[in-house]
Short mmCIF file of C-alpha atoms in Angstrom, two decimals:
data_model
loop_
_atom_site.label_atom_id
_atom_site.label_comp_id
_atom_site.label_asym_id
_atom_site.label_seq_id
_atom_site.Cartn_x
_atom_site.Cartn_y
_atom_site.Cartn_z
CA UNK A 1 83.06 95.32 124.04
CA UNK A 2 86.21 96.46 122.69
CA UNK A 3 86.20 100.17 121.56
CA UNK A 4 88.86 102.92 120.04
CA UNK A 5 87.18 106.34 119.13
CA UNK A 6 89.15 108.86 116.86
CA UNK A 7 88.01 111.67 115.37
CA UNK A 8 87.57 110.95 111.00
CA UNK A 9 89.52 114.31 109.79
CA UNK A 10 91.50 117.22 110.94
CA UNK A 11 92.63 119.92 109.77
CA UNK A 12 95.24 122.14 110.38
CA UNK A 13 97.85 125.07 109.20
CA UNK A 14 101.62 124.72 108.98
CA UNK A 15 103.34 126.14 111.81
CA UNK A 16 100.67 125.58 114.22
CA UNK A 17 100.21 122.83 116.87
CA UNK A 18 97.41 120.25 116.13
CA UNK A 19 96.06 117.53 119.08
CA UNK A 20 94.67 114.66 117.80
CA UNK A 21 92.66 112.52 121.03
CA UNK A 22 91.85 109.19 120.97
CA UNK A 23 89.46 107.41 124.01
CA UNK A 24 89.28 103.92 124.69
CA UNK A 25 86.88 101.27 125.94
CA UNK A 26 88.38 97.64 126.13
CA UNK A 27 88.36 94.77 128.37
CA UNK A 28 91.85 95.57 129.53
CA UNK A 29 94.73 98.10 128.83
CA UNK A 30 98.52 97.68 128.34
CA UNK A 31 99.71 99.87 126.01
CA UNK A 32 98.81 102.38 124.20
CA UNK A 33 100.30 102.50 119.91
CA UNK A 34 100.15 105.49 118.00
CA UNK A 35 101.37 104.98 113.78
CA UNK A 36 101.52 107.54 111.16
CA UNK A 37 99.99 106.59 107.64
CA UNK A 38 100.53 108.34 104.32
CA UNK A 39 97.80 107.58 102.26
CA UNK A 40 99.01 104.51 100.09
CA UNK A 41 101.74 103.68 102.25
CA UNK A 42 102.47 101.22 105.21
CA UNK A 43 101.78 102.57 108.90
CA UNK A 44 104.98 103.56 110.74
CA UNK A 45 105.50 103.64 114.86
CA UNK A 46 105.07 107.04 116.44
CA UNK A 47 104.94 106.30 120.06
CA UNK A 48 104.08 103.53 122.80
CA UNK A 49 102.35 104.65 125.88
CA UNK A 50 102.00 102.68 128.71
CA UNK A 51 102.39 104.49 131.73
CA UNK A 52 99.92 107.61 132.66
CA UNK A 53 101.40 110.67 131.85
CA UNK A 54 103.85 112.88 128.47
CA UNK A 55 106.40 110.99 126.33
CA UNK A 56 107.77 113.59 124.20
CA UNK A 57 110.21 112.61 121.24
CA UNK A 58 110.97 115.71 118.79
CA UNK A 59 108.46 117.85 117.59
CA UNK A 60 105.37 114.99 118.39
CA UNK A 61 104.32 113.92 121.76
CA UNK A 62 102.20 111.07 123.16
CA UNK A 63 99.86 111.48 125.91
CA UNK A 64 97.93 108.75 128.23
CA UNK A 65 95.57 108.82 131.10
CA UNK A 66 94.36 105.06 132.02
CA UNK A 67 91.77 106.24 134.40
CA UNK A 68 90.08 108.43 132.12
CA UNK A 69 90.86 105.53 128.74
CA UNK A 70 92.32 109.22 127.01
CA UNK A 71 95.20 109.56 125.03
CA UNK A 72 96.25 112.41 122.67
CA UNK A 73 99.39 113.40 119.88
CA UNK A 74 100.74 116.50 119.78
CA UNK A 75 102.26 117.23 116.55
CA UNK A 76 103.64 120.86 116.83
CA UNK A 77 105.34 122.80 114.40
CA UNK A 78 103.68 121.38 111.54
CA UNK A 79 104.74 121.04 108.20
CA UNK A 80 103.03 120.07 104.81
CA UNK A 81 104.88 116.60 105.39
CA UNK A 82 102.43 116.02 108.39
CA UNK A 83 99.32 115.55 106.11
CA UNK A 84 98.38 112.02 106.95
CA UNK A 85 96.14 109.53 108.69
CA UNK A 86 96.87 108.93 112.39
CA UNK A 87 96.15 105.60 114.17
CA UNK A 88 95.36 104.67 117.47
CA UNK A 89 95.39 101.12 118.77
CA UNK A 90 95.41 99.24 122.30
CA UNK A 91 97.31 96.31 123.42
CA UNK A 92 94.76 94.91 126.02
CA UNK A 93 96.42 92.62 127.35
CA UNK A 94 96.83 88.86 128.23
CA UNK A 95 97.99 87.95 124.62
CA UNK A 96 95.72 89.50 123.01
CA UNK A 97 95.83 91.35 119.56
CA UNK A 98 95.86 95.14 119.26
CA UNK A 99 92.74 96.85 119.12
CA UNK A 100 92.67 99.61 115.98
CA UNK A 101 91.08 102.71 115.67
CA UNK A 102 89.83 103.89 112.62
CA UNK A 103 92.28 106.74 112.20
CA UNK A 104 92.46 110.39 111.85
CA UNK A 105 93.19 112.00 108.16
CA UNK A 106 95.08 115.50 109.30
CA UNK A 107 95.10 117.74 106.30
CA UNK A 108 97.86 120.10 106.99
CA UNK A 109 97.27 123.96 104.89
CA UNK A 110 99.84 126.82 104.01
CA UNK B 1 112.91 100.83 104.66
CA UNK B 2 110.98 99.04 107.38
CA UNK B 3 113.00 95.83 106.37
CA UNK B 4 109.46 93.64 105.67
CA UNK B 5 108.59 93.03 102.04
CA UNK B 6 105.87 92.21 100.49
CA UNK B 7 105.13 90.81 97.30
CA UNK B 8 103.70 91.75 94.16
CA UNK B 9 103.32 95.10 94.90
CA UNK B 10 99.93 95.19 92.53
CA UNK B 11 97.39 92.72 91.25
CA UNK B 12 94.33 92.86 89.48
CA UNK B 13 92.49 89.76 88.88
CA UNK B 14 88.91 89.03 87.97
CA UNK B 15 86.28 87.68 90.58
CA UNK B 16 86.37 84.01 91.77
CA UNK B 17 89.74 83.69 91.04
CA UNK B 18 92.88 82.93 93.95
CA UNK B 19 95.73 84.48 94.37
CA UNK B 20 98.61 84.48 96.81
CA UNK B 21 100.42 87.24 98.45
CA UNK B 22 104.02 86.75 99.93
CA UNK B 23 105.42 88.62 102.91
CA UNK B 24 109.15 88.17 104.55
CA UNK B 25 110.06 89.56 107.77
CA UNK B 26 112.51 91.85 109.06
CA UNK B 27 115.58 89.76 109.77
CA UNK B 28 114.98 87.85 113.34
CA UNK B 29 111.31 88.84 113.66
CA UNK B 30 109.45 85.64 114.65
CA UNK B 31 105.75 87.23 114.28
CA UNK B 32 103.83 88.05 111.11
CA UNK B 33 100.42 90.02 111.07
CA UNK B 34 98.31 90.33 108.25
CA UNK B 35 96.13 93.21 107.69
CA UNK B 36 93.18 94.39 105.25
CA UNK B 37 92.50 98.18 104.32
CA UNK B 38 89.95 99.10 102.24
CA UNK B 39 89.09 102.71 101.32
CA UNK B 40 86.20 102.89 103.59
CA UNK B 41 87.66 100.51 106.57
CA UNK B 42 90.44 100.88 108.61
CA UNK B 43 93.12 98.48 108.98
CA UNK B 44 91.29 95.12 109.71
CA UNK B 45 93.69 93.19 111.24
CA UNK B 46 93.61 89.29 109.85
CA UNK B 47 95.34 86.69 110.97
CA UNK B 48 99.05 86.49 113.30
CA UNK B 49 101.60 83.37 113.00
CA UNK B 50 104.25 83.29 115.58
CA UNK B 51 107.79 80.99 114.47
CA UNK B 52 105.50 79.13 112.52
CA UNK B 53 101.98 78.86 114.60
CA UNK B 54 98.77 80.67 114.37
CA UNK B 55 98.55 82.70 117.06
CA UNK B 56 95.58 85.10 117.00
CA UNK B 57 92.73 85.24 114.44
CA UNK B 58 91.04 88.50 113.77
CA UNK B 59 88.33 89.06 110.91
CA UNK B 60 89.60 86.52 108.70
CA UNK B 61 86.55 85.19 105.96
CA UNK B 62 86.90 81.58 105.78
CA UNK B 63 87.89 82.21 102.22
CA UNK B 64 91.50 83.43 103.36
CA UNK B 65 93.88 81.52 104.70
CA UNK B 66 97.27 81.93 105.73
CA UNK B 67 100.74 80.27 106.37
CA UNK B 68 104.33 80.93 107.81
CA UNK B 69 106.92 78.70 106.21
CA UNK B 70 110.20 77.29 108.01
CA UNK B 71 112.01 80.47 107.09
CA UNK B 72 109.66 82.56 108.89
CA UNK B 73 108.17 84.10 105.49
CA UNK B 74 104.05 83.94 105.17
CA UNK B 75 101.84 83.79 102.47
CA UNK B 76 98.44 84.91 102.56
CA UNK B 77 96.15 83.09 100.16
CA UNK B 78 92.68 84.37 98.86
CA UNK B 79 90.18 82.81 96.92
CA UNK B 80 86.90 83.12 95.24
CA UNK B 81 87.65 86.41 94.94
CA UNK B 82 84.95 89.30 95.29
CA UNK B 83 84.87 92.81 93.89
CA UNK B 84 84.45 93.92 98.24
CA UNK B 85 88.35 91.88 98.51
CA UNK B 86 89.90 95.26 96.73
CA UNK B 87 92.01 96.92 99.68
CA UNK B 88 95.43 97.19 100.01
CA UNK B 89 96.89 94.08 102.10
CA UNK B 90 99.80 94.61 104.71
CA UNK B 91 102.31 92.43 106.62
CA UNK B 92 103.89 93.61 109.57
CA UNK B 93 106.73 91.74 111.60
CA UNK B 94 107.47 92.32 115.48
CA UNK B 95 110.38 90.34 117.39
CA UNK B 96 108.07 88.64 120.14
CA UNK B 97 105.03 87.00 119.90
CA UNK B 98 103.08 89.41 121.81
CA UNK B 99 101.04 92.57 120.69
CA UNK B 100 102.79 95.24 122.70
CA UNK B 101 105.37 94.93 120.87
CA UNK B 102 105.95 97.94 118.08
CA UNK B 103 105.05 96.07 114.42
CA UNK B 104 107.03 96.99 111.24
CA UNK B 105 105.07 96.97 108.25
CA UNK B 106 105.76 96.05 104.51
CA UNK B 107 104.67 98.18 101.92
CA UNK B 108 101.70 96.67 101.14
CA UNK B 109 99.90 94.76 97.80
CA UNK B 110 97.35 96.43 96.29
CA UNK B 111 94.57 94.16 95.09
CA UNK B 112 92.19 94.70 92.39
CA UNK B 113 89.42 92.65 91.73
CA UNK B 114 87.58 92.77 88.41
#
């Protein structure tokens, strides 16, 4: 079966550096999608991962390890702004749709 | 501004009614997704049309059912409409017809059902 775990909620302080994992089980693997979502609004593109190893763009970074199905986001420095649900999905493959995870609400604290 | 829009931005209707929701893409994307989100789901993907074609079905009720028009804009109609069809509905647009590529998404139309 096709399979994206994610933990439900986070939370975290601003300032501080929150990692937010996501593991995979799916009948192939090409890519790896992480979107931000504000509660209410539409999801945005974070990152696209589809080689093992650390993309880093500003103060978030992607992670991915196909061997072990693991990926992670690094958010560091966090501010207030941060406070929002955090999806995973997986492009298997072969012209096939992307798989979704459930998400991950981060509540970011003063 | 992802460039996709979506409209109405709300409607509330009452059960066992239809209604349709529009979507246009981002200018020169030939793919539309359409997506369900409910407040205790995630983001259920639908249905995808490619320049005009369906090309992937996800957990679509047979009570939905979708189009993309010559100009690339979709429509997304529902009917006999149940109180569980509340959820916010997004489009997204991509360039290709293939998933790996990064989606925009609209803003979204909230639906109430009564």
């Amino acid at each position: 079966g096709q399979n994206i775990d994610q933990p439900t909620e986070m939370t975290a302080t601003e300032g501080a550096i929150v990692q937010i994992n996501c593991t995979y089980q799916t009948s192939g693997f090409n890519g790896l999608f992480w979107y931000q979502q504000h509660a209410g609004e539409a999801p945005t593109f974070l990152s696209y991962n589809v080689l093992d190893g650390l993309e880093e763009k500003g103060r978030f970074s992607s992670f991915l390890s196909r061997s072990k199905g693991y990926s992670y986001l690094l958010l560091k420095e966090l501010q207030m702004k941060d406070s929002a649900s955090y999806l995973c999905a997986v492009y298997p493959g072969n012209n096939r749709k992307l798989i979704w995870g459930l998400g991950t609400s981060l509540a970011v604290n003063p | 501004d992802s460039g996709v829009t979506q409209t109405p931005k709300h409607l509330i209707t009452a059960t066992g009614q239809r209604v349709t929701l529009r979507c246009s893409p981002r200018s020169g994307d030939l793919s539309v997704y359409w997506y369900q989100q409910s407040l205790d789901q995630g983001l259920q993907f639908l249905i995808q049309y490619y320049n005009g074609e369906e090309r992937a079905k996800g957990n679509i009720l047979e009570r939905f059912s979708a189009q993309q028009f010559p100009d690339l804009h979709s429509e997304l109609n529902l009917s006999s409409l149940e109180l569980g069809d509340s959820a916010l509905y997004f489009c997204a647009s991509s360039a290709q017809r293939y998933s790996y590529n990064e989606q925009f998404f609209g803003p979204g139309t909230r639906l109430t059902v009564l």
